[in-house]
Short mmCIF file of C-alpha atoms in Angstrom, two decimals:
data_model
loop_
_atom_site.label_atom_id
_atom_site.label_comp_id
_atom_site.label_asym_id
_atom_site.label_seq_id
_atom_site.Cartn_x
_atom_site.Cartn_y
_atom_site.Cartn_z
CA MET A 695 -8.03 -8.67 28.35
CA SER A 696 -6.85 -6.30 25.60
CA GLN A 697 -8.81 -5.85 22.41
CA GLY A 698 -7.38 -7.65 19.41
CA LEU A 699 -6.69 -6.16 16.01
CA THR A 700 -7.22 -7.10 12.38
CA VAL A 701 -4.53 -7.33 9.71
CA ALA A 702 -5.70 -7.56 6.10
CA PHE A 703 -3.83 -8.51 2.93
CA LEU A 704 -4.85 -7.34 -0.54
CA GLY A 705 -3.39 -8.03 -3.96
CA ILE A 706 -3.92 -9.83 -7.24
CA ASP A 707 -4.19 -13.61 -7.43
CA GLY A 708 -0.86 -15.44 -7.23
CA ILE A 709 1.28 -12.43 -6.27
CA GLY A 710 2.40 -13.88 -2.93
CA LYS A 711 -0.23 -12.79 -0.39
CA SER A 712 -0.74 -16.26 1.05
CA THR A 713 2.99 -16.88 1.47
CA LEU A 714 3.44 -13.53 3.22
CA CYS A 715 0.35 -14.19 5.32
CA ARG A 716 1.72 -17.56 6.52
CA ALA A 717 5.04 -15.92 7.43
CA PHE A 718 3.23 -13.21 9.39
CA GLU A 719 1.09 -15.76 11.24
CA GLU A 720 4.23 -17.61 12.31
CA ARG A 721 5.78 -14.36 13.48
CA VAL A 722 2.71 -13.58 15.61
CA ARG A 723 2.61 -17.07 17.13
CA SER A 724 6.32 -16.96 17.94
CA SER A 725 5.68 -13.80 19.95
CA GLY A 726 3.17 -15.69 22.10
CA HIS A 727 0.02 -14.04 20.77
CA GLU A 728 -3.05 -15.84 19.50
CA VAL A 729 -3.52 -15.47 15.76
CA VAL A 730 -6.81 -16.33 14.06
CA THR A 731 -7.02 -16.48 10.27
CA VAL A 732 -10.56 -15.63 9.21
CA THR A 733 -11.63 -16.53 5.70
CA TRP A 734 -15.10 -17.18 4.40
CA ARG A 735 -13.94 -20.51 3.01
CA SER A 736 -12.61 -21.77 6.36
CA ALA A 737 -15.66 -20.49 8.24
CA LEU A 738 -17.89 -22.68 6.08
CA GLU A 739 -16.53 -25.79 7.77
CA GLU A 740 -15.11 -24.53 11.08
CA THR A 741 -18.13 -22.59 12.36
CA GLY A 742 -20.11 -25.40 13.94
CA GLU A 743 -23.28 -23.63 15.05
CA PRO A 744 -26.16 -23.22 12.56
CA TRP A 745 -25.74 -19.46 12.96
CA PRO A 746 -23.78 -18.18 11.15
CA ALA A 747 -22.56 -21.36 9.42
CA VAL A 748 -25.70 -22.13 7.40
CA PRO A 749 -26.21 -18.60 6.01
CA LEU A 750 -22.50 -18.38 5.21
CA GLN A 751 -22.69 -21.67 3.31
CA GLN A 752 -25.75 -20.62 1.36
CA LEU A 753 -24.39 -17.19 0.54
CA TRP A 754 -21.12 -18.77 -0.63
CA LEU A 755 -23.06 -21.03 -2.97
CA GLU A 756 -25.30 -18.19 -4.17
CA SER A 757 -22.29 -16.02 -4.99
CA PHE A 758 -21.33 -18.62 -7.59
CA ARG A 759 -24.90 -19.37 -8.65
CA THR A 760 -25.51 -15.70 -9.44
CA LEU A 761 -22.12 -15.20 -11.09
CA TYR A 762 -22.32 -18.28 -13.33
CA GLY A 763 -25.97 -19.32 -13.19
CA ALA A 764 -27.11 -17.70 -16.45
CA GLY A 765 -24.19 -19.19 -18.35
CA VAL A 766 -24.28 -21.84 -21.05
CA ARG A 767 -21.66 -24.53 -21.54
CA GLU A 768 -21.57 -26.85 -24.56
CA GLY A 769 -24.94 -25.51 -25.63
CA ARG A 770 -26.66 -26.35 -22.34
CA PRO A 771 -27.54 -24.14 -19.36
CA LEU A 772 -25.42 -24.76 -16.29
CA ASP A 773 -27.26 -26.77 -13.66
CA ILE A 774 -25.45 -25.55 -10.55
CA PRO A 775 -26.49 -27.41 -7.36
CA ARG A 776 -29.14 -25.87 -5.18
CA GLY A 777 -27.64 -27.18 -1.94
CA TYR A 778 -24.24 -26.45 -0.39
CA ASP A 779 -23.40 -30.09 0.42
CA GLU A 780 -23.88 -31.18 -3.18
CA TRP A 781 -21.84 -28.17 -4.35
CA ARG A 782 -18.96 -29.06 -2.02
CA ASP A 783 -19.01 -32.83 -2.47
CA ASN A 784 -18.98 -32.61 -6.29
CA ASP A 785 -16.20 -29.98 -6.37
CA TRP A 786 -18.25 -27.55 -8.38
CA GLU A 787 -15.90 -24.62 -7.80
CA ARG A 788 -13.10 -26.45 -9.61
CA ARG A 789 -15.49 -27.51 -12.36
CA LEU A 790 -16.57 -23.92 -13.00
CA ALA A 791 -12.94 -22.84 -13.22
CA ALA A 792 -12.07 -25.54 -15.74
CA GLU A 793 -13.44 -23.81 -18.86
CA PRO A 794 -15.31 -20.65 -19.83
CA VAL A 795 -19.06 -20.32 -19.82
CA MET A 796 -20.90 -18.60 -22.67
CA GLU A 797 -23.96 -16.37 -22.96
CA ASN A 798 -23.70 -15.27 -19.35
CA ARG A 799 -25.58 -12.23 -17.97
CA ALA A 800 -24.21 -9.05 -16.44
CA SER A 801 -27.01 -8.96 -13.88
CA GLY A 802 -25.78 -12.20 -12.31
CA ALA A 803 -22.23 -10.92 -11.86
CA LEU A 804 -23.53 -7.68 -10.33
CA ALA A 805 -25.80 -9.66 -7.99
CA ALA A 806 -22.78 -11.79 -6.99
CA ALA A 807 -21.03 -8.63 -5.78
CA PHE A 808 -23.95 -7.85 -3.47
CA VAL A 809 -23.95 -11.44 -2.18
CA GLU A 810 -20.23 -11.12 -1.51
CA ILE A 811 -20.80 -8.01 0.58
CA ALA A 812 -23.64 -9.70 2.49
CA GLY A 813 -21.51 -12.71 3.36
CA ASN A 814 -18.65 -10.58 4.59
CA VAL A 815 -20.97 -8.53 6.80
CA LEU A 816 -21.89 -11.78 8.56
CA LEU A 817 -18.30 -12.97 8.68
CA ALA A 818 -17.05 -9.71 10.18
CA SER A 819 -19.89 -9.48 12.70
CA GLU A 820 -20.13 -13.09 13.84
CA VAL A 821 -16.61 -14.52 13.41
CA THR A 822 -14.04 -11.73 13.34
CA ARG A 823 -15.57 -9.69 16.17
CA ARG A 824 -15.68 -12.70 18.49
CA ALA A 825 -11.97 -13.34 17.97
CA LEU A 826 -11.17 -9.67 18.54
CA GLU A 827 -13.09 -9.65 21.81
CA ARG A 828 -10.77 -12.25 23.29
CA GLY A 829 -7.67 -10.32 22.20
CA ALA A 830 -6.60 -12.29 19.12
CA ILE A 831 -4.73 -10.86 16.17
CA VAL A 832 -7.10 -11.62 13.30
CA VAL A 833 -5.63 -12.12 9.83
CA GLN A 834 -7.62 -11.65 6.63
CA GLU A 835 -5.63 -13.38 3.92
CA SER A 836 -7.60 -11.68 1.16
CA TYR A 837 -9.47 -8.47 1.97
CA PRO A 838 -13.00 -9.01 0.57
CA ILE A 839 -13.15 -5.83 -1.50
CA LYS A 840 -10.99 -7.82 -3.92
CA HIS A 841 -13.71 -10.29 -4.84
CA VAL A 842 -16.37 -7.61 -5.09
CA LEU A 843 -14.23 -5.60 -7.50
CA LYS A 844 -13.58 -8.67 -9.63
CA GLU A 845 -17.28 -9.50 -9.82
CA LEU A 846 -18.03 -5.92 -10.82
CA ALA A 847 -15.33 -6.13 -13.50
CA VAL A 848 -16.97 -9.28 -14.92
CA ALA A 849 -20.39 -7.58 -14.80
CA GLU A 850 -19.01 -4.57 -16.66
CA ARG A 851 -17.44 -6.77 -19.32
CA LEU A 852 -20.64 -8.75 -19.82
CA ALA A 853 -22.68 -5.55 -19.97
CA ALA A 854 -20.38 -4.12 -22.64
CA GLY A 855 -20.88 -7.19 -24.81
CA GLY A 856 -24.53 -7.78 -24.01
CA ALA A 857 -26.13 -6.96 -27.35
CA ASP A 858 -28.91 -9.49 -26.65
CA ASP A 859 -29.38 -8.42 -23.03
CA PRO A 860 -32.06 -5.72 -22.67
CA ALA A 861 -30.77 -4.82 -19.18
CA ALA A 862 -27.09 -4.57 -20.14
CA ASP A 863 -26.83 -0.78 -20.27
CA ALA A 864 -28.72 -0.29 -17.01
CA VAL A 865 -26.63 -2.94 -15.25
CA GLY A 866 -23.45 -1.33 -16.53
CA GLU A 867 -24.57 2.01 -15.12
CA LEU A 868 -25.29 0.46 -11.73
CA VAL A 869 -21.87 -1.23 -11.69
CA GLY A 870 -20.27 2.20 -11.78
CA ILE A 871 -22.49 3.45 -8.95
CA VAL A 872 -21.69 0.45 -6.74
CA ARG A 873 -17.97 0.73 -7.44
CA GLY A 874 -18.08 4.34 -6.30
CA LEU A 875 -19.57 3.30 -2.94
CA LEU A 876 -17.04 0.62 -2.08
CA ASN A 877 -14.50 2.90 -0.46
CA THR A 878 -17.16 3.92 2.05
CA VAL A 879 -18.51 0.39 2.58
CA PHE A 880 -15.12 -1.25 3.12
CA GLY A 881 -13.79 1.74 5.00
CA SER A 882 -16.61 1.39 7.55
CA SER A 883 -15.87 0.48 11.16
CA LEU A 884 -17.32 -3.00 10.62
CA LEU A 885 -15.21 -4.00 7.62
CA ARG A 886 -12.01 -1.95 7.69
CA PRO A 887 -8.94 -3.60 9.25
CA ASP A 888 -6.66 -1.99 11.81
CA VAL A 889 -3.65 -2.69 9.61
CA GLY A 890 -3.71 -3.26 5.86
CA ILE A 891 -1.00 -4.24 3.40
CA LEU A 892 -1.25 -4.19 -0.38
CA VAL A 893 0.98 -6.73 -2.11
CA ASP A 894 1.53 -5.17 -5.52
CA GLY A 895 3.35 -6.51 -8.54
CA PRO A 896 3.14 -7.48 -12.23
CA SER A 897 0.42 -9.86 -13.34
CA SER A 898 3.04 -11.73 -15.40
CA TYR A 899 4.76 -12.82 -12.15
CA ALA A 900 1.41 -13.72 -10.64
CA TYR A 901 0.38 -15.88 -13.59
CA ARG A 902 3.68 -17.74 -13.61
CA TRP A 903 3.61 -18.32 -9.85
CA ARG A 904 -0.09 -19.27 -9.77
CA THR A 905 0.15 -21.83 -12.56
CA ALA A 906 3.34 -23.28 -11.05
CA GLN A 907 1.54 -23.58 -7.72
CA ASN A 908 -1.86 -24.89 -8.85
CA GLY A 909 -1.39 -25.93 -12.46
CA ALA A 910 -4.12 -23.54 -13.58
CA VAL A 911 -5.90 -20.38 -12.52
CA GLY A 912 -9.04 -20.66 -10.39
CA ALA A 913 -12.62 -19.51 -10.67
CA LEU A 914 -12.86 -15.71 -10.87
CA GLU A 915 -9.11 -15.35 -11.47
CA ASP A 916 -9.72 -14.48 -15.11
CA TYR A 917 -12.72 -13.54 -17.26
CA GLY A 918 -13.87 -17.16 -17.52
CA ALA A 919 -17.31 -16.15 -16.24
CA ALA A 920 -17.51 -13.82 -19.26
CA GLY A 921 -16.43 -16.53 -21.71
CA GLU A 922 -12.68 -15.85 -21.79
CA ARG A 923 -10.00 -18.26 -20.53
CA SER A 924 -6.38 -17.46 -21.37
CA GLU A 925 -3.26 -15.91 -19.90
CA GLU A 926 -4.33 -12.64 -21.52
CA SER A 927 -7.72 -12.91 -19.82
CA PHE A 928 -6.02 -13.48 -16.46
CA SER A 929 -3.70 -10.51 -16.95
CA ARG A 930 -6.52 -8.22 -18.08
CA LEU A 931 -8.67 -8.92 -15.02
CA GLN A 932 -5.72 -8.73 -12.62
CA ASP A 933 -4.34 -5.50 -14.11
CA GLU A 934 -7.74 -3.81 -14.11
CA THR A 935 -8.42 -4.69 -10.48
CA ALA A 936 -4.83 -3.99 -9.35
CA ARG A 937 -5.28 -0.35 -10.29
CA LEU A 938 -8.38 -0.15 -8.13
CA PHE A 939 -6.66 -1.97 -5.26
CA ARG A 940 -3.92 0.66 -5.30
CA GLU A 941 -6.42 3.52 -5.27
CA HIS A 942 -8.22 2.10 -2.22
CA ALA A 943 -5.01 1.19 -0.38
CA ASP A 944 -3.62 4.69 -0.92
CA SER A 945 -6.84 6.32 0.30
CA TRP A 946 -6.77 4.20 3.48
CA GLY A 947 -3.08 4.77 4.18
CA TRP A 948 -2.13 1.09 3.89
CA ILE A 949 1.37 -0.33 3.67
CA VAL A 950 2.37 -1.07 0.07
CA HIS A 951 4.77 -3.95 -0.57
CA GLU A 952 6.15 -3.96 -4.11
CA VAL A 953 6.99 -7.44 -5.38
CA ASP A 954 10.00 -7.74 -7.69
CA ASP A 955 11.90 -10.53 -9.46
CA GLY A 956 14.09 -11.23 -6.45
CA GLY A 957 12.32 -14.50 -5.69
CA VAL A 958 9.63 -15.63 -3.29
CA ASP A 959 11.80 -15.84 -0.17
CA ALA A 960 13.34 -12.41 -0.60
CA ASN A 961 9.98 -10.80 -1.39
CA THR A 962 8.37 -12.46 1.62
CA ALA A 963 11.15 -11.29 3.93
CA ARG A 964 10.83 -7.70 2.71
CA GLY A 965 7.06 -7.75 3.02
CA LEU A 966 7.20 -9.19 6.54
CA GLU A 967 9.68 -6.53 7.61
CA ALA A 968 7.47 -3.75 6.25
CA LEU A 969 4.35 -5.18 7.87
CA CYS A 970 5.88 -5.77 11.30
CA ALA A 971 7.29 -2.23 11.29
CA HIS A 972 3.76 -0.82 11.46
CA PRO A 973 3.67 1.05 14.80
CA GLU A 974 0.69 -0.81 16.24
CA LEU A 975 2.00 -4.22 15.23
CA ALA A 976 5.53 -3.41 16.40
CA ARG A 977 4.13 -2.44 19.81
CA ARG A 978 1.97 -5.57 20.10
CA LEU A 979 4.65 -8.00 18.97
CA ALA A 980 7.32 -6.48 21.21
CA ALA A 981 5.16 -6.83 24.34
CA PRO A 982 4.46 -10.30 25.72
CA PRO A 983 0.75 -11.05 25.95
CA ARG A 984 -0.91 -10.96 29.34
CA PRO A 985 -2.00 -14.40 30.63
CA ALA A 986 -5.65 -13.64 29.94
CA ASP A 987 -4.81 -12.99 26.27
CA VAL A 988 -3.19 -16.38 25.69
CA ILE A 989 -5.35 -19.24 24.51
CA ALA A 990 -4.02 -22.55 25.80
#
């Protein structure tokens, strides 16, 4: 059985990653290869064994508890559930995205970035590696450095405005240190994909497409965790992180797909062509899988 490979997508929220990802998955399946989409969110429910399902569930919850937990809404501290089942059943992620929180703390957002890294270490080790061992092409719809960089951006913003936070300056300093280490962490053999594609484009397109798709932006798609909810807040966070995405993608030699105003279908077709032209993917997709590589 041949070893599988990982394909990761990176880009701002709403820019078309998911649509391109679905098109790529269909292309892989049509070639007869097994494709496995690995996301933290799906692993929460699909990984049946206590290990790693329970730690992944708790780390998922704690990433939000640390990011939002010091916040105040309508004059009252947020009482985020302590258990994953209550969190899921009461749709707390949507509730947190619905309006901004106030008086939040930079330390929580910085801690959320560390929790994010911890969860993705487990996901890569215990879910992705197993799929690779059986020869699957593993797809990461959203490369996890994205969420870490957004949490660090929120931490930095809260630190800059934290006049009443005695740790604000020190947390802001540590944010810069952690950000400088991410290229090494996510470029490590555990976390780096075999093939990466950056989907790059204006945040104005992304906002229009995201709100048309979902009716509103989601949690951590703007600076809502820092008390700001608006189109400007969305664009500011997306533009600030897009610059960092490009720096990392360039340093890793990733494919860059530039989105334009040609429409979703045309952009998806161009992105799929660029992705499938990658030498390793072109070789894999052109060759039929061996019987041992096919999952019935």
